[in-house]
mmCIF file of C-alpha atoms and ligand atoms in Angstrom:
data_model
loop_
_atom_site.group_PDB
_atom_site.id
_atom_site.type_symbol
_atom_site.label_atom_id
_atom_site.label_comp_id
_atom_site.label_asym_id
_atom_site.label_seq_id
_atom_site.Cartn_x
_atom_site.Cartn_y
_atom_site.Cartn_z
ATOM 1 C CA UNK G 17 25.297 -2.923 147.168
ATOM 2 C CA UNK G 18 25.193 -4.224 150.913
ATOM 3 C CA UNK G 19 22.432 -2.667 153.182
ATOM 4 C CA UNK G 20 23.897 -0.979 155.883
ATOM 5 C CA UNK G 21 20.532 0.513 156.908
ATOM 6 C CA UNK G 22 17.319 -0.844 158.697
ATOM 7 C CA UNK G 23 14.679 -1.231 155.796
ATOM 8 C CA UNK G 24 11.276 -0.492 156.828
ATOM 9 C CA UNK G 25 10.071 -0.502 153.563
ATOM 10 C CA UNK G 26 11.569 -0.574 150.007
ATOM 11 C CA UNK G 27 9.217 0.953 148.064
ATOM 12 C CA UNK G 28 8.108 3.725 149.524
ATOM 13 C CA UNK G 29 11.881 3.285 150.312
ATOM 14 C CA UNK G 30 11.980 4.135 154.436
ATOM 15 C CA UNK G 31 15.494 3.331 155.990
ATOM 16 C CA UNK G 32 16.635 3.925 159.181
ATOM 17 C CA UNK G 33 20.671 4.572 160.253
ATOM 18 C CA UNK G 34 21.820 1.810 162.518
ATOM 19 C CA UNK G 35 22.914 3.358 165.816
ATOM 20 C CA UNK G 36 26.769 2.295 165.070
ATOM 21 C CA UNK G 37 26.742 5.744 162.392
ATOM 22 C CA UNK G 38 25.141 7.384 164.656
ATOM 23 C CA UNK G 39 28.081 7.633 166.590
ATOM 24 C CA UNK G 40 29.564 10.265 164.781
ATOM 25 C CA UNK G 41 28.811 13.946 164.317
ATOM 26 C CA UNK G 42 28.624 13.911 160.862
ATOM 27 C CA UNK G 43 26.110 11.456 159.392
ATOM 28 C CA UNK G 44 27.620 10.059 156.020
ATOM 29 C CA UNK G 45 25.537 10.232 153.195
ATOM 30 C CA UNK G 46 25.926 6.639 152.565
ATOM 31 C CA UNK G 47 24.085 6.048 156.097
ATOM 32 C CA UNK G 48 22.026 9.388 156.115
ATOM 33 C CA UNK G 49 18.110 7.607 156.656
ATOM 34 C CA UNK G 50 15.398 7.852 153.770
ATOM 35 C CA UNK G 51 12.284 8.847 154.321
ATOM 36 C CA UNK G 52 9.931 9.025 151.266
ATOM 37 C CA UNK G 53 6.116 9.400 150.637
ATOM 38 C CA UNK G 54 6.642 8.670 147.034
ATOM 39 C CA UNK G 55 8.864 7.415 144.466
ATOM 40 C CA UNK G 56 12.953 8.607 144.280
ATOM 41 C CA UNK G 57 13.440 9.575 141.028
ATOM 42 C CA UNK G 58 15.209 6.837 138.944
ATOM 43 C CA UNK G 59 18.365 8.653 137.590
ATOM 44 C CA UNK G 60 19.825 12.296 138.224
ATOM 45 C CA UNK G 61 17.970 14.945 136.656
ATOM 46 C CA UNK G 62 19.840 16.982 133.530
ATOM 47 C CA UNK G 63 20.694 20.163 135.363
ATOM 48 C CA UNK G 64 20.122 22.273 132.347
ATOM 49 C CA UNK G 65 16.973 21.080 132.060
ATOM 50 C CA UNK G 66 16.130 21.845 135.626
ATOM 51 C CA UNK G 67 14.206 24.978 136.663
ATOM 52 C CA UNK G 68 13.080 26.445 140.099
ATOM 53 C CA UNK G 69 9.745 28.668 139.686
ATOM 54 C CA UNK G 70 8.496 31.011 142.611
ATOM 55 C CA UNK G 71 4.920 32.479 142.103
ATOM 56 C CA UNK G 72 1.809 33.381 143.591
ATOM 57 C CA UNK G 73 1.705 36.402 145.812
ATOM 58 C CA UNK G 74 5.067 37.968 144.412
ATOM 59 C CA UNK G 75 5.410 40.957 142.932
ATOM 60 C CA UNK G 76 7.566 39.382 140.344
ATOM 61 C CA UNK G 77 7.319 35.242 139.032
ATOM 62 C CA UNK G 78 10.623 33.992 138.630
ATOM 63 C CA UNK G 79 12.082 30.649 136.923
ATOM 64 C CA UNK G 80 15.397 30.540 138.091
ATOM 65 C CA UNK G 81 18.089 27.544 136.692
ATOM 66 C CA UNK G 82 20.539 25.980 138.447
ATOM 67 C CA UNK G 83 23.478 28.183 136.865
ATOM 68 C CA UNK G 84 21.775 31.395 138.550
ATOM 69 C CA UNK G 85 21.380 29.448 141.731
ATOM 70 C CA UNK G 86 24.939 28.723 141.873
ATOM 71 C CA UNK G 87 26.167 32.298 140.945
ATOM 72 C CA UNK G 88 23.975 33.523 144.139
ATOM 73 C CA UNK G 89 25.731 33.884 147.941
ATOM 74 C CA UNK G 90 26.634 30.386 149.099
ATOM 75 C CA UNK G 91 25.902 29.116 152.988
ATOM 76 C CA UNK G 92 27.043 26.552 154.418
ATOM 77 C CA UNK G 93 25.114 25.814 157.965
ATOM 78 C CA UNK G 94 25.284 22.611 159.782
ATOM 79 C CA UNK G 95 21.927 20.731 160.756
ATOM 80 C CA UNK G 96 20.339 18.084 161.875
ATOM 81 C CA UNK G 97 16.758 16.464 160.628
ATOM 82 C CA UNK G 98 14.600 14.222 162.010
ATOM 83 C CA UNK G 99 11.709 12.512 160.424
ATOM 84 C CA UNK G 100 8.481 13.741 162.758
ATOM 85 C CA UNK G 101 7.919 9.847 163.427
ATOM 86 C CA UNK G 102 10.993 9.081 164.747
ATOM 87 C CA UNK G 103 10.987 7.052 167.968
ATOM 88 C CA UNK G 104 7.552 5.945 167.051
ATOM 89 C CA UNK G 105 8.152 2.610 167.775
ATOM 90 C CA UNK G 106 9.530 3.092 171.086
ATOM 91 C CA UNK G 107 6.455 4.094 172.425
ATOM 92 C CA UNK G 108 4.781 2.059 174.723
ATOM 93 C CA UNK G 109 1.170 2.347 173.247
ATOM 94 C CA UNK G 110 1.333 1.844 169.291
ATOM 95 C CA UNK G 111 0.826 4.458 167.077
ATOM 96 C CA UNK G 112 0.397 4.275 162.970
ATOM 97 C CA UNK G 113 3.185 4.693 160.637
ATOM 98 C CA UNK G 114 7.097 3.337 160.211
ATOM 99 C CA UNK G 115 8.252 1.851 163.187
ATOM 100 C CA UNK G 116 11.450 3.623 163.915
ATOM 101 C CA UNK G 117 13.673 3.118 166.914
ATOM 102 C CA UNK G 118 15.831 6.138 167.156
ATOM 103 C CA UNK G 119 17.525 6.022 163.575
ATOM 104 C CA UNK G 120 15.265 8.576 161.812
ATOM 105 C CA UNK G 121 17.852 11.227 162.364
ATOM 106 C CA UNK G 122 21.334 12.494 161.456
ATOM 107 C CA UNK G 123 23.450 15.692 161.135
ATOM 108 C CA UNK G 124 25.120 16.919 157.708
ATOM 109 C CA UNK G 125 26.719 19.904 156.819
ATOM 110 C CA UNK G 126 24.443 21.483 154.099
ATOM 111 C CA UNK G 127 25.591 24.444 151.673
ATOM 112 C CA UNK G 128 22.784 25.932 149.441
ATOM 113 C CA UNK G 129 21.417 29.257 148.834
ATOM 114 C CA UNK G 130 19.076 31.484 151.610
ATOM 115 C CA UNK G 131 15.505 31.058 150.661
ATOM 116 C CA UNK G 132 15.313 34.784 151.847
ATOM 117 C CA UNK G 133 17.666 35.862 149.007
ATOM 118 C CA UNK G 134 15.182 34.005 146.461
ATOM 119 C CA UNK G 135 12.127 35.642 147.713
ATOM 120 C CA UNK G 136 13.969 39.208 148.623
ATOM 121 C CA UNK G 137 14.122 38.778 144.157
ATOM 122 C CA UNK G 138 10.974 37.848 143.788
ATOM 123 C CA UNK G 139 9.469 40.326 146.118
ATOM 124 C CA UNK G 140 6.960 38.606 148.562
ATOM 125 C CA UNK G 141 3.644 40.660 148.289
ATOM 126 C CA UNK G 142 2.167 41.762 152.058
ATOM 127 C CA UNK G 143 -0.425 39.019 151.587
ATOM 128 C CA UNK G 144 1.913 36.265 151.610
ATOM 129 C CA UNK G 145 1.854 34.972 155.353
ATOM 130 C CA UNK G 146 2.687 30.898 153.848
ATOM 131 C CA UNK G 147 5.793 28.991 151.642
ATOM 132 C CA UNK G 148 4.525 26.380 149.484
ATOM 133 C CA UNK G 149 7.346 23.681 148.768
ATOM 134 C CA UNK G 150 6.247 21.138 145.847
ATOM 135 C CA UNK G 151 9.423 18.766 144.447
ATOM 136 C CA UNK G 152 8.766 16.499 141.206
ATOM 137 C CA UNK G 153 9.294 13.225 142.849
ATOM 138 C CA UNK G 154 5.951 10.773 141.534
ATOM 139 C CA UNK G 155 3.472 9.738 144.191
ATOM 140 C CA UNK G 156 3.193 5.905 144.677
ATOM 141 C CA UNK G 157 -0.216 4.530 144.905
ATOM 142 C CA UNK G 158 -3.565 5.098 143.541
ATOM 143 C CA UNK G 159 -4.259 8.477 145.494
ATOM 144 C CA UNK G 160 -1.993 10.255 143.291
ATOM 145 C CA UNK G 161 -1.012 12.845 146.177
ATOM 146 C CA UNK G 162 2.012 14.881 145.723
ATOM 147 C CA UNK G 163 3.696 15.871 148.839
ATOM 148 C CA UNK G 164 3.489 19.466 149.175
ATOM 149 C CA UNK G 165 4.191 21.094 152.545
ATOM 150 C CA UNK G 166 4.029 24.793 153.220
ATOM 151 C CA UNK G 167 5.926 26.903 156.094
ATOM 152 C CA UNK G 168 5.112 30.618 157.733
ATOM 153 C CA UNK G 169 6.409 33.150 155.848
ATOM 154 C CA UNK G 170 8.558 34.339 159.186
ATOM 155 C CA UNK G 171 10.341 31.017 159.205
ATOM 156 C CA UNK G 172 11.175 31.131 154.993
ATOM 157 C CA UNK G 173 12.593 34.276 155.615
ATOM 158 C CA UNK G 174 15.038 33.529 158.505
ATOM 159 C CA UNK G 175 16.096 30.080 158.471
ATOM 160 C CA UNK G 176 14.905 28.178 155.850
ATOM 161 C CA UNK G 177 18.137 27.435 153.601
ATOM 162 C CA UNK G 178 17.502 25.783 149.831
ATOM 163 C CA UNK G 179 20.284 23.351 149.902
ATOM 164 C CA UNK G 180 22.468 21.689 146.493
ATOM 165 C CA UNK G 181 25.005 20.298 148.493
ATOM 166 C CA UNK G 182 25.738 17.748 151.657
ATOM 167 C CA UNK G 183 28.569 17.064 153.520
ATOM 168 C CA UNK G 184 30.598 18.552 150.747
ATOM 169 C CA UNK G 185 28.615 16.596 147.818
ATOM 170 C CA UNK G 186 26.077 17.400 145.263
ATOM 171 C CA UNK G 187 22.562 16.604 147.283
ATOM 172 C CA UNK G 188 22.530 12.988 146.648
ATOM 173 C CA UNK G 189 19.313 11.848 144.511
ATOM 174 C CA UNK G 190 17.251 10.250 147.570
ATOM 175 C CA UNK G 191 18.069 13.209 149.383
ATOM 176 C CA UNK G 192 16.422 15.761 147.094
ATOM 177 C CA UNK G 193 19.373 16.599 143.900
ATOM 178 C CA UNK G 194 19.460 18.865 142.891
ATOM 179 C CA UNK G 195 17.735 20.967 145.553
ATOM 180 C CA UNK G 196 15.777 20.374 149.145
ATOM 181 C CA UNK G 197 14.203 22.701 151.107
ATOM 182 C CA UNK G 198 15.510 23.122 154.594
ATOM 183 C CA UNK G 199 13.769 24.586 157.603
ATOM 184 C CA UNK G 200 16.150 24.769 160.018
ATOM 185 C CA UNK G 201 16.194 22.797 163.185
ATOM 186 C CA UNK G 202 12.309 21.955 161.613
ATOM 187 C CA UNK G 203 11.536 18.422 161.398
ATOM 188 C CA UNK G 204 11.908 16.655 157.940
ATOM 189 C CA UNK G 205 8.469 17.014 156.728
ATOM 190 C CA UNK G 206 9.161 20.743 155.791
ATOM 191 C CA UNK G 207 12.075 19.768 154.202
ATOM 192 C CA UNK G 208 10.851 19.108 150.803
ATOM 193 C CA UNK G 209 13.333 17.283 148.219
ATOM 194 C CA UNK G 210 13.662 17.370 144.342
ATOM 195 C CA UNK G 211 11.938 20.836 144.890
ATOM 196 C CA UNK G 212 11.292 22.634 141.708
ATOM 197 C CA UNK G 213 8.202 24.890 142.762
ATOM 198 C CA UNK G 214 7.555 27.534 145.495
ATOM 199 C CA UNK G 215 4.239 29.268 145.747
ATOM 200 C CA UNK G 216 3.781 32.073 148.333
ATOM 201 C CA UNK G 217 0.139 31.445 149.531
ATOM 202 C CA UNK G 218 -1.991 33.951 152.057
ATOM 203 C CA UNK G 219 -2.891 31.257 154.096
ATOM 204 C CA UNK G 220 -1.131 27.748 154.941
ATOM 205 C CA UNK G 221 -1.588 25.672 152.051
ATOM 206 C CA UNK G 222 -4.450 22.897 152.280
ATOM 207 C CA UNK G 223 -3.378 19.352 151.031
ATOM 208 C CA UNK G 224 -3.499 15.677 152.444
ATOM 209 C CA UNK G 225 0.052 16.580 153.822
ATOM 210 C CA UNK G 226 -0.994 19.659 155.063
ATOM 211 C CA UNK G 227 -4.352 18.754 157.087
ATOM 212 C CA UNK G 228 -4.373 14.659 157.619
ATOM 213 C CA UNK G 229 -0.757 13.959 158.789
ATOM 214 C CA UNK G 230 2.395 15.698 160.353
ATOM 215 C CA UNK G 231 -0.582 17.148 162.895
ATOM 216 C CA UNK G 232 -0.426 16.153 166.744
ATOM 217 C CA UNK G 233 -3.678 14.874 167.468
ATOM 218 C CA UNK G 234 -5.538 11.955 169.343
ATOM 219 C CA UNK G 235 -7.743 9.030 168.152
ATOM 220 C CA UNK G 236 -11.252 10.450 167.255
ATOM 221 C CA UNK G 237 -9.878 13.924 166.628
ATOM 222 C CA UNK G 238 -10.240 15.862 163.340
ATOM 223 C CA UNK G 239 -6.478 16.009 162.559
ATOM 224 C CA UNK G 240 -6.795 18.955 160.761
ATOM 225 C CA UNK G 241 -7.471 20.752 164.691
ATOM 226 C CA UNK G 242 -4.337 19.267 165.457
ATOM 227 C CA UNK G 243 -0.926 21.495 165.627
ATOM 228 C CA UNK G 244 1.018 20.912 162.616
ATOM 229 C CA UNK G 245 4.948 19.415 163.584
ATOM 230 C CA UNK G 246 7.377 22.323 163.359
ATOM 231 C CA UNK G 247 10.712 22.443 164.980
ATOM 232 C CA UNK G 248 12.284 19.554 166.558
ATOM 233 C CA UNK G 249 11.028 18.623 169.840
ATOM 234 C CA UNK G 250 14.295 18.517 172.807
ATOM 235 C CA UNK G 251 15.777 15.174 173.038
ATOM 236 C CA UNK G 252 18.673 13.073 173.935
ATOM 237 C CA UNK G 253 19.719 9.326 172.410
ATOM 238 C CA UNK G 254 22.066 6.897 173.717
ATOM 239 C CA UNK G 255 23.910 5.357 170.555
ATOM 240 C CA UNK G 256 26.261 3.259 172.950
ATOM 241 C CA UNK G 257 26.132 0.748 174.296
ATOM 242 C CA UNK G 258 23.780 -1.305 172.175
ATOM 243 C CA UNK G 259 20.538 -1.907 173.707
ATOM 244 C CA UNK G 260 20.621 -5.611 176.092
ATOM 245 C CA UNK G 261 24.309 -5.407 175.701
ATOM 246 C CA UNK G 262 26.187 -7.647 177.125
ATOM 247 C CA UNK G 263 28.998 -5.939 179.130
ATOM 248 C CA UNK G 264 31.803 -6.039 181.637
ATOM 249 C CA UNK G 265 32.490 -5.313 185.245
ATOM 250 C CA UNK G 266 34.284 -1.632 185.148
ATOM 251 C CA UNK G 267 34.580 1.019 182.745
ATOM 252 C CA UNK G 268 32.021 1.612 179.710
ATOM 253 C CA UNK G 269 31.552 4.893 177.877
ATOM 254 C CA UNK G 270 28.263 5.634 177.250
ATOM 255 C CA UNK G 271 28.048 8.085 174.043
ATOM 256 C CA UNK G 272 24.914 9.423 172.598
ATOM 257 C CA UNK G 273 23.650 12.681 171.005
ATOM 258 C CA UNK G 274 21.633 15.693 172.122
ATOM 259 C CA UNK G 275 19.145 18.249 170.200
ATOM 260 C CA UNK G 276 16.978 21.329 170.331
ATOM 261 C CA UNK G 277 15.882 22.120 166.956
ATOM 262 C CA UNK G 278 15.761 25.774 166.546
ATOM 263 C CA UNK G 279 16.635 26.097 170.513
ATOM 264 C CA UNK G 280 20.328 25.033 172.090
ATOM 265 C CA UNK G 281 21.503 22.066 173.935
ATOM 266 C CA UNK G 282 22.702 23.481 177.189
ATOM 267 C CA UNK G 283 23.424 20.404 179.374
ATOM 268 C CA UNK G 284 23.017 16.389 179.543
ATOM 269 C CA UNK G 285 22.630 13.974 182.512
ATOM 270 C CA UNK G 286 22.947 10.713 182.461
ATOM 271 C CA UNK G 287 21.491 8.090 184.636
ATOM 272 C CA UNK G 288 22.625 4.287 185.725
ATOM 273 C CA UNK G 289 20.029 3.107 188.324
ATOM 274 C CA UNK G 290 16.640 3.966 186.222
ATOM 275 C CA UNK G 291 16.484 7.464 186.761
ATOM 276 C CA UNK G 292 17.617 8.176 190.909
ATOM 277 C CA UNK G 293 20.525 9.558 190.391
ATOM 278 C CA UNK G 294 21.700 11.501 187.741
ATOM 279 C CA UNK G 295 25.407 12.456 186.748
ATOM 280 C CA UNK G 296 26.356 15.455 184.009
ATOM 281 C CA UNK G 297 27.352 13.975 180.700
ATOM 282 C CA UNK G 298 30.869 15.579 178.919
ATOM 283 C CA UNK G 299 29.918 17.233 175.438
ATOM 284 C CA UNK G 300 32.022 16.081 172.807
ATOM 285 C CA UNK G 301 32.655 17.436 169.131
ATOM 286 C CA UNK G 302 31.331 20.485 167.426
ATOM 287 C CA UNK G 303 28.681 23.055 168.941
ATOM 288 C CA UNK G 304 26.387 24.274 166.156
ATOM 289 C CA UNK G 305 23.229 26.474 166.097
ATOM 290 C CA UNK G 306 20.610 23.784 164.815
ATOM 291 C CA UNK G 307 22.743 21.248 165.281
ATOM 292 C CA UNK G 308 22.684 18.124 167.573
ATOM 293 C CA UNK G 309 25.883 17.839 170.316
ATOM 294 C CA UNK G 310 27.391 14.707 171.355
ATOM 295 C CA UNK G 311 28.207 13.466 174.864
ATOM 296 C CA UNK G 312 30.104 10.943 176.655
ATOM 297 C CA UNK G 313 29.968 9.532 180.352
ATOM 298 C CA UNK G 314 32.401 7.057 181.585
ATOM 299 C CA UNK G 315 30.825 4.350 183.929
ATOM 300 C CA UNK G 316 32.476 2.507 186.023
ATOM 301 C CA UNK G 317 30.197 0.103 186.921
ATOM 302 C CA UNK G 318 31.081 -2.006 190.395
ATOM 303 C CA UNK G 319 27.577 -4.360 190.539
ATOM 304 C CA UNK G 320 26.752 -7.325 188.003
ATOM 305 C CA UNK G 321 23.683 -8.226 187.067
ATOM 306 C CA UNK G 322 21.202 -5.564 184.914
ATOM 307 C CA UNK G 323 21.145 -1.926 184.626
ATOM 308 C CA UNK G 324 18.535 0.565 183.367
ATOM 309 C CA UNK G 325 20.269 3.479 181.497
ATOM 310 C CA UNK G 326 18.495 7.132 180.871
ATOM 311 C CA UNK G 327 19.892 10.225 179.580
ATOM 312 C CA UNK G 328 18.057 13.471 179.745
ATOM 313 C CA UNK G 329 18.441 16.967 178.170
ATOM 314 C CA UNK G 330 17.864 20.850 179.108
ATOM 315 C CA UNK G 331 17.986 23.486 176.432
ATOM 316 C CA UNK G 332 19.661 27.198 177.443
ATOM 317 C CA UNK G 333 15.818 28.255 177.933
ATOM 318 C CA UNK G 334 15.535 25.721 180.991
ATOM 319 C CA UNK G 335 13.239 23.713 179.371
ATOM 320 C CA UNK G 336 13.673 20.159 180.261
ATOM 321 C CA UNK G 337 13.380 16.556 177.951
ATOM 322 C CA UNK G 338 9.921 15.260 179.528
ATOM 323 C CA UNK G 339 10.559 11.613 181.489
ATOM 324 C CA UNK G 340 7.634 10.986 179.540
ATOM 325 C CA UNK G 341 6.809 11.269 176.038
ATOM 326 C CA UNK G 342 3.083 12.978 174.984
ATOM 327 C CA UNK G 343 1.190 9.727 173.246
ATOM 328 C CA UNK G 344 -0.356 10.959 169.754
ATOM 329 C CA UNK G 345 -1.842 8.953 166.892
ATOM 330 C CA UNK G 346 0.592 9.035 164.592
ATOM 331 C CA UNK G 347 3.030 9.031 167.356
ATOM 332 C CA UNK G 348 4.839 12.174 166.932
ATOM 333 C CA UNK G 349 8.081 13.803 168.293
ATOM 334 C CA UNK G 350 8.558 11.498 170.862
ATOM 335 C CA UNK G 351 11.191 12.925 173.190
ATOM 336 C CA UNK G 352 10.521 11.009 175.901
ATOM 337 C CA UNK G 353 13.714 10.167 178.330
ATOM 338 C CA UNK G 354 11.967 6.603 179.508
ATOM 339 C CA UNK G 355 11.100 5.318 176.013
ATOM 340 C CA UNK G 356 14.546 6.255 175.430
ATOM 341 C CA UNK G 357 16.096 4.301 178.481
ATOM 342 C CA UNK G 358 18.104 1.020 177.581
ATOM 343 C CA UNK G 359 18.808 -2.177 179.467
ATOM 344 C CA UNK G 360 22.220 -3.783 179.858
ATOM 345 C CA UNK G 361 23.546 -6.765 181.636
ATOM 346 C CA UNK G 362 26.985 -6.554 183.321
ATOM 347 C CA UNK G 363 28.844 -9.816 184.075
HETATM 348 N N1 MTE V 466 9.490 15.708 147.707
HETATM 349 C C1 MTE V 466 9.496 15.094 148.891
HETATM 350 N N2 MTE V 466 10.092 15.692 149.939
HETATM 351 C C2 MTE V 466 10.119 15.095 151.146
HETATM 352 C C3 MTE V 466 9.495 13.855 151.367
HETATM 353 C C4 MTE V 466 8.888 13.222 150.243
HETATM 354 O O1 MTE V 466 8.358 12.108 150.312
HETATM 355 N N3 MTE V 466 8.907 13.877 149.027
HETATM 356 N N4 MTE V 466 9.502 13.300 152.642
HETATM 357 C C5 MTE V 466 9.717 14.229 153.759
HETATM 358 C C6 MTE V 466 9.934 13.624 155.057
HETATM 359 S S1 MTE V 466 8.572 13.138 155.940
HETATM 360 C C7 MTE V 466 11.190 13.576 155.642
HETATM 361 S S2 MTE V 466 11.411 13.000 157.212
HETATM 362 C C8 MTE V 466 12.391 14.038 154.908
HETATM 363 C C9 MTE V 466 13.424 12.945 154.844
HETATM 364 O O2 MTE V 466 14.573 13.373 154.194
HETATM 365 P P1 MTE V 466 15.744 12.355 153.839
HETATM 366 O O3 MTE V 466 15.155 11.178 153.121
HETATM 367 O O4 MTE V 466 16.715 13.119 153.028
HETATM 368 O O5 MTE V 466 16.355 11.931 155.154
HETATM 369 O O6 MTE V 466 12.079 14.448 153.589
HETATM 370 C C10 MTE V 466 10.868 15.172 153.467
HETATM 371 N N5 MTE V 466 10.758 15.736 152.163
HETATM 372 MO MO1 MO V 467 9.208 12.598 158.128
#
């Protein structure tokens, strides 16, 4: 099959969507990106083998299969993910892990089951304050660690969907089939795939994925006093024109995409001259809780010779995209509208 993604790495496989399918509000399947810690399991799982369990503090265990699942209310809620990393390599100081540009995102349409109608039959005990996800992909290397990410009980119990289906499809294999967890408008690390096990937990559960990564912290810092990555930090891309693009004297639309996480996308501005003056973008295409919007602004550009291109974001609290992302060693939720500015020349 031809690669229509940017490899970073094949095995872990780590892919990033090309900014062309980016373009759109739904991100294909085909293009969605992969982000994985260990292996993808090598063929589709027999789904009547397959078994969910939910334990720990619950007043009742439960093994549910995938028939039950599907017999239970279906949602279908639009959202978009983001790998915490994403952007990392647009930073101006390095940090550690996959370099990505701005490709470690997209939107999909996800239908699945409420992870609040799972645990309402289980019946969460008053101890359990923390959601254990676990999925039954193998870890690669000699570590053996299985990723296994936990969330506050308050966020399993209001957004967190468990989803079987994307953009209309089973939950393709790299993407999690049969199941994923999905924290809404959270980035991907608490969206655990091939997920088979939940475990309600008094406390947050304590793991290498947990304590040693997906925290915000600086060089010399214990990471595990660094704030674990929740929702998605407010951002805005530019998808078009390519970066150093070559263009022409008069009009070019500029397109790109907008997002909040859990908050909403109120309004984007767009800038030509490097950030002096600023013009209000035009949202285009669906408007979604937890979903990213997409803009366009239509330059007409009168001047040859190089231009610096920003875009910047406000949510509906007032809370502003920073000009400036906050550096962390591992890079983190970079939002940041300079590392996000691009460069074209105009002939
Ligand atoms: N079981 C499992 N779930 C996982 C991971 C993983 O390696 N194993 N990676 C996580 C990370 S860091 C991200 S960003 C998302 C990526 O989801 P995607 O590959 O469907 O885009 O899956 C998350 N869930
Ligand atoms: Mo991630």
């Amino acid at each position: 099959m031809d690669e229509l993604m940017r490899v970073m790495s094949p095995k872990p496989r780590n892919a990033e969507t090309p900014k062309l399918y980016l373009r759109s509000w739904i991100t294909a399947n085909s293009v969605f990106f992969d982000r994985n810690q260990g292996e993808i399991p090598e063929k589709l799982i027999d789904l009547a083998e397959w078994q969910l369990s939910i334990d720990g503090l619950v007043e009742t265990p439960l093994s549910i299969n995938f028939e039950t699942l599907l017999s239970m209310p279906k949602a279908i809620v639009a959202n978009t993910l983001e790998c915490s990393g994403n952007s990392r390599s647009l930073l101006e100081k390095k940090a550690s892990g996959n370099p990505w540009t701005i490709g470690g995102v997209g939107n999909a349409v996800w239908g699945g089951v409420w992870l609040k109608d799972l645990l309402g039959k289980a019946g969460a005990t008053p101890s359990a304050k923390h959601v254990a996800f676990e999925g039954y992909d193998k870890p690669l290397g000699k570590s053996q660690i299985k990723f296994i990410r936990s969330i506050p009980i308050e966020k399993a119990m209001s957004s967190t969907l468990l989803a079987y289906e994307m953009n209309g499809e089973p939950l393709p294999l790299k993407h999690g089939f049969p199941l994923r967890g999905l924290a809404l408008g959270w980035t991907g690390a608490n969206c655990i795939k091939w997920l088979n096990k939940i475990t309600l937990l008094s406390e947050p559960y304590s793991g290498f994925y947990m304590d040693q990564v997906y925290r915000i912290h600086q060089t010399g810092q214990d990471p595990k006093t660094g704030t674990p990555v929740t929702d998605i930090n407010l951002k805005s891309i530019i998808t078009q024109p390519e970066t150093d693009a070559t263009l022409p004297l008069g009009q070019t639309t500029i397109l790109g995409a907008a997002y909040a996480g859990e908050s909403n996308v109120e309004k984007v501005e767009v800038s030509t001259d490097g950030g002096e003056s600023w013009q209000t973008a035009e949202f285009i295409g669906p408007h979604e809780p937890f979903a990213w919007r997409h803009w366009q602004y239509v330059w007409n550009v009168l001047q040859p010779g190089s231009h610096s291109i920003l875009s910047r974001t406000i949510d509906s609290n007032g809370k502003e995209q920073p000009m400036n992302a906050t550096w962390n060693k591992h890079g983190y939720n970079n939002n940041g509208v300079r590392e996000h500015g691009i460069t074209v020349r105009v002939v």
